Amino acid sequence: MRKEGRLTRWIGWTVVAALLLLSFIIGWFAKPTCPNTPNDTASGKYLREFLDEMRPEQIREHLRKFTRLPHLAGTEQNLKYAEQIMKEWKEYGLDSVEMVPYDVLLSYPNKTQPNYISIIDQLGSEVFNTSLAEPVPEGYEDVSNIVPPYSAFSPKGQPEGDLVYVNYGRTEDFFQLERDMRVNATGRIVIVRYGKIFRGNKVKNAMLAGAKGIIMFSDPADYWAAGVQPYPDGWNLPGGGAQRGNVLNLNGAGDPLTPGYPAKEYTYRLSLEDGVGLPKIPVHPIGFHDAINLLKNMGGPIPPNNWKGALNISYRIGPGFTDDFKSQKLRMNIHSNNQITRIYNVIGRIRGALEPDRYVILGGHRDAWVFGGIDPMSGAAVVHETVRSAGRLISKGWRPRRTLIFASWDAEEFGLQGSTEWAEDNAKLLQERAVAYINADSAIEGMYTLRVDCTPSLHTLVYDLTKQIASPEEGEEGVSLYESWHKRDNWTDNRDAPRISKLGSGSDFEAYFIRLGIAAGRARYTKNKKTERYSSYPVYHSVYETFEVVEKFYDPSFKRLRAVAQVRGGLIFQLADSQLLPLDVNQYADALGKYAQSIAQLGHRHPEEMNTYRVSFDSLFSAVENFTVAASDFHERLQTLNKADPLQLRIVNDQLMYLERAFIDPLGLPGRPFY
Amino acid sequence: MRKEGRLTRWIGWTVVAALLLLSFIIGWFAKPTCPNTPNDTASGKYLREFLDEMRPEQIREHLRKFTRLPHLAGTEQNLKYAEQIMKEWKEYGLDSVEMVPYDVLLSYPNKTQPNYISIIDQLGSEVFNTSLAEPVPEGYEDVSNIVPPYSAFSPKGQPEGDLVYVNYGRTEDFFQLERDMRVNATGRIVIVRYGKIFRGNKVKNAMLAGAKGIIMFSDPADYWAAGVQPYPDGWNLPGGGAQRGNVLNLNGAGDPLTPGYPAKEYTYRLSLEDGVGLPKIPVHPIGFHDAINLLKNMGGPIPPNNWKGALNISYRIGPGFTDDFKSQKLRMNIHSNNQITRIYNVIGRIRGALEPDRYVILGGHRDAWVFGGIDPMSGAAVVHETVRSAGRLISKGWRPRRTLIFASWDAEEFGLQGSTEWAEDNAKLLQERAVAYINADSAIEGMYTLRVDCTPSLHTLVYDLTKQIASPEEGEEGVSLYESWHKRDNWTDNRDAPRISKLGSGSDFEAYFIRLGIAAGRARYTKNKKTERYSSYPVYHSVYETFEVVEKFYDPSFKRLRAVAQVRGGLIFQLADSQLLPLDVNQYADALGKYAQSIAQLGHRHPEEMNTYRVSFDSLFSAVENFTVAASDFHERLQTLNKADPLQLRIVNDQLMYLERAFIDPLGLPGRPFY
């Protein structure tokens, strides 16, 4: 009895003690923790769903839908597509979608007075004229509003003169022309081939050389892949095709009449004479069929081999024609108009759950020279699919930690105007709140492998992410995109990882990355740089950039575009939803060290000049060293960060977010205030 | 037994249940709440202690200590004071104190070739020379290194010519001179009286008018209070005293050779010819004894009454002297040197407990033209006392929510150089992290009441705070500083509150407020503007700015300086320690509405021009209206803010912090990139 009683009591107390402990535990867990301790595991699950939701057939459909009609910036059709995108993004489930207009300077050919180039005889009669339009591809014969090839923002004019051939129109080409070949471009019309540098710079160089006009042509050496048929039987540029494009020198100013400010109704506008980057001499682009006719009878010296393209002519320098055609001259007939035109960005948002005041942006343009089969709609289709997939997640209860912004920019082809005006309109907010900008121009320019250009702090995220995405290549089932990419494009002998390049310029990320200092990146499918040496892709900016060129040649399964969608989408997902921002400061330090070394190496090639001007890289290397130490210390502190403390987390994330801003000088570069 | 047993059991179970509940409660409370839920009540108690700790006799002692010797920027003595301040701030208990040097362009008289002005006869002989120094005040006879009156950054030169009197040297004075009086200043030496506008602008105007030199004098009309004796028997400027000062037109550039960048050893420096704002004609300041001698024999027309000062002369315009002295001319002899000189800021910090990455700055300069009894040491003594009091709180276990930064700037007198270079050095961090900047130049310029100039968002805080501070005036025991101030300087007929003015320019807040857009304010004791019409205070920038001028006349009890210390100190305390930033967006909206109205009223005075140039204020009023609505909405949202949610609080505080940044245009004003 005693024993039993003791045992009973003992058991009783044990039970009571256990109950007390249980109560304590219940009390502990009943109390809510801090409101903002989300869960990276849940986020990882949603990422998988987000990526898996993206479908090749959906991307195909988006692309088909938005490439039926030409939709040049400032035209009714491009507004209609904007309205359609707005409508569909709303249906997909974004919190808000708005249309944001600006009134910017655009340029169009005169509909009643076409642009062309003539060879004229002594009497001024036209003995040859370049074509007024490209032959329309099959299936699009009834389409109206195809703008003929032109150089946007060319001034009007009908200059006459002798022709001078200046290779690619680079600074070194004009130097060689004048110094070695002793040919002067002043007062003449220069003809250059497309490629190597931005066409606006060719025009600037021609102006500086005193030319009175400039013609640009697509040489098969630069726009023709061996063994490939011209469109529609292959993806090469037909001889009648020509590359449209703007010929501005904006240096990031956006609308030429409102540099630094959004082009709103209340904004002060410069006069046309004072507009930023507008060329002062007529400019016109032609295809290689026309180019043969202009070039074949040229006289003057025969150039070195690296000035010769792939046409069956001798590529003489000029000036003017050979003896037989001495009396013939060239006349450009340019009648384009600059006009202030309304453009429309579409801006959609998913409001962040915990940090609505932090923005992650996925933006790409919608305006196209004609159909935009590749540029930009292969990118726009990818954005569309990303929005659709994000909408599906929203419907399942997901909401990102930070705000996601999706943008369909207008008038990129006229100098990144839509994206730049919006950046100018929202500069303060973006500077204070934008975590990253991912660009979504053309998603494919080749059939070989992935290409990523981004700020160094994103390298690690790109690698991590591509390991979670499948290779789109046939026969690579079970192979990750990372592996597929790595195999095809390893960095260098020193680094065993897929190559990632620096961000350059020339697409809508400029205002975000170069002006505002927001971490940025872009990803697309690309060609094999080692074997395919042509610039961009052959049908670039021609009427032959159709849905079919993608469907038949570049990505019949639409898996490559899906992979690009997964990379772009995965990047914004991780940037918006990770507790700790996935930006790697050590990678930044590493890249800076390499840049510094390559600058110093360039310097060491010119020891005399370095000595004369007393150039030293000591301060540069010292700064890089300081940065490297600070980055490494910071990275170490991250290891012990208490992620459950929302204020600690925010402070560290702010440091990560503002890292990229540190590299922006508000005074800009000399003469280039927006770079 | 049964009943008893039941009772026992019942009691037993009740006890167990109570224990379970207790355990639950213990569990609940044992679990830490969110780490960052501080307590505004505790903060209020510390504020009271912080203000009460400030002592008049301590401020007296600080002022006495730092005004014994001249301590011009760039001199050994000013470095010694910097070292002493650094040492004492450390002793007071700041977390860190550092010395931050820059190498900037300063200007000094040549020690072996003094600057002066002569009247010369036909032969070039000097018939009168201005004094080479001010009579040294009693008690300072043995002090060396008193720099004589000079205009810093005047170029060297010995121009000769006829004198022209141009009143205050304002734009309108030069207009009147040339249009109404038909006198041309070109090729002549102009003489103007100090006052109304910054002396650097007088020099610019003289240059634009083609003058070959400019002399500035202190007229008793502008530097003499009625019924007051000259120093040492009163606080008026003696006739032998003159106002030193720089004559730059920097427009916020800081060091003239490194605009936009910190003047470090690795910084690219402009050549002297390209330096920002350096005057191109010799400049020199004189007192009114010397001025009488230059002016009394002048010829030419008699000017209107508002051109006449209080000297017993007729203030003729010139050019040159009357008939009797026709052959006499003026010669300036200026031999000052510009030289790159090392200056030293002292920067002290108290690291914030919860938001170390948010900065509240109290900064004022240390360099003085001579002793700096008022300018700047009355302000520096106040900063010193604030640091001492903050140190006492730290020793009691207090630590502010945000980081406090204390700054002793150098070379303010040479164009706000120390503060501007540090702002340039830390521009990114400050832009991202600075909550507010409170300026601490001269703490007293009169004996009447408080003067506050600040950004509108600080109005409410200033009012709340001054209600917690006692009036320093005799006979006002139990009266708050707010009441005392209100009684003496009510805003307007429309607004029943003490007047607060807009922040202008001319002291170290410029780079922080005007360039970086950080909320800023200043407070000092001032004169009665209605009855005392002289500019600044009579002994300003003369050798007579001694400790004694404060002790004998301006603040014998040192209670006025204590009150200023409590205002400046209270501001930074509240800004650094309040959970929610004490910035009032509605006040900002209100002020913007008033500014817009006053601009529109100015416009309506010129209806024809408004019409001709099609000027409309519609966009302005629309913007103000939008801002007002947004501010009011935001203010309302604040009422329901969950302050226990650290992330919510941080997001709202970020919005408040960045409000002031919204008014900064990174491109600056036309021709003034830093404004």
PDB file of N, CA and C in Angstrom, chain B residues 208 292 343 440 564:
ATOM      1  N   LEU B 208      31.172  92.037 -63.159  1.00  0.00           N
ATOM      2  CA  LEU B 208      30.275  92.109 -64.318  1.00  0.00           C
ATOM      3  C   LEU B 208      30.179  93.544 -64.832  1.00  0.00           C
ATOM      4  N   ILE B 292      35.831 106.856 -44.323  1.00  0.00           N
ATOM      5  CA  ILE B 292      35.624 108.310 -44.359  1.00  0.00           C
ATOM      6  C   ILE B 292      36.714 108.968 -45.187  1.00  0.00           C
ATOM      7  N   ILE B 343      43.074  70.836 -43.887  1.00  0.00           N
ATOM      8  CA  ILE B 343      42.099  71.200 -42.857  1.00  0.00           C
ATOM      9  C   ILE B 343      41.614  69.923 -42.166  1.00  0.00           C
ATOM     10  N   ALA B 440      25.024  74.063 -36.359  1.00  0.00           N
ATOM     11  CA  ALA B 440      25.416  74.710 -35.102  1.00  0.00           C
ATOM     12  C   ALA B 440      26.494  75.756 -35.353  1.00  0.00           C
ATOM     13  N   VAL B 564      19.679  77.647 -26.342  1.00  0.00           N
ATOM     14  CA  VAL B 564      19.994  77.230 -27.720  1.00  0.00           C
ATOM     15  C   VAL B 564      20.538  75.801 -27.720  1.00  0.00           C
TER      16      VAL B 564
END
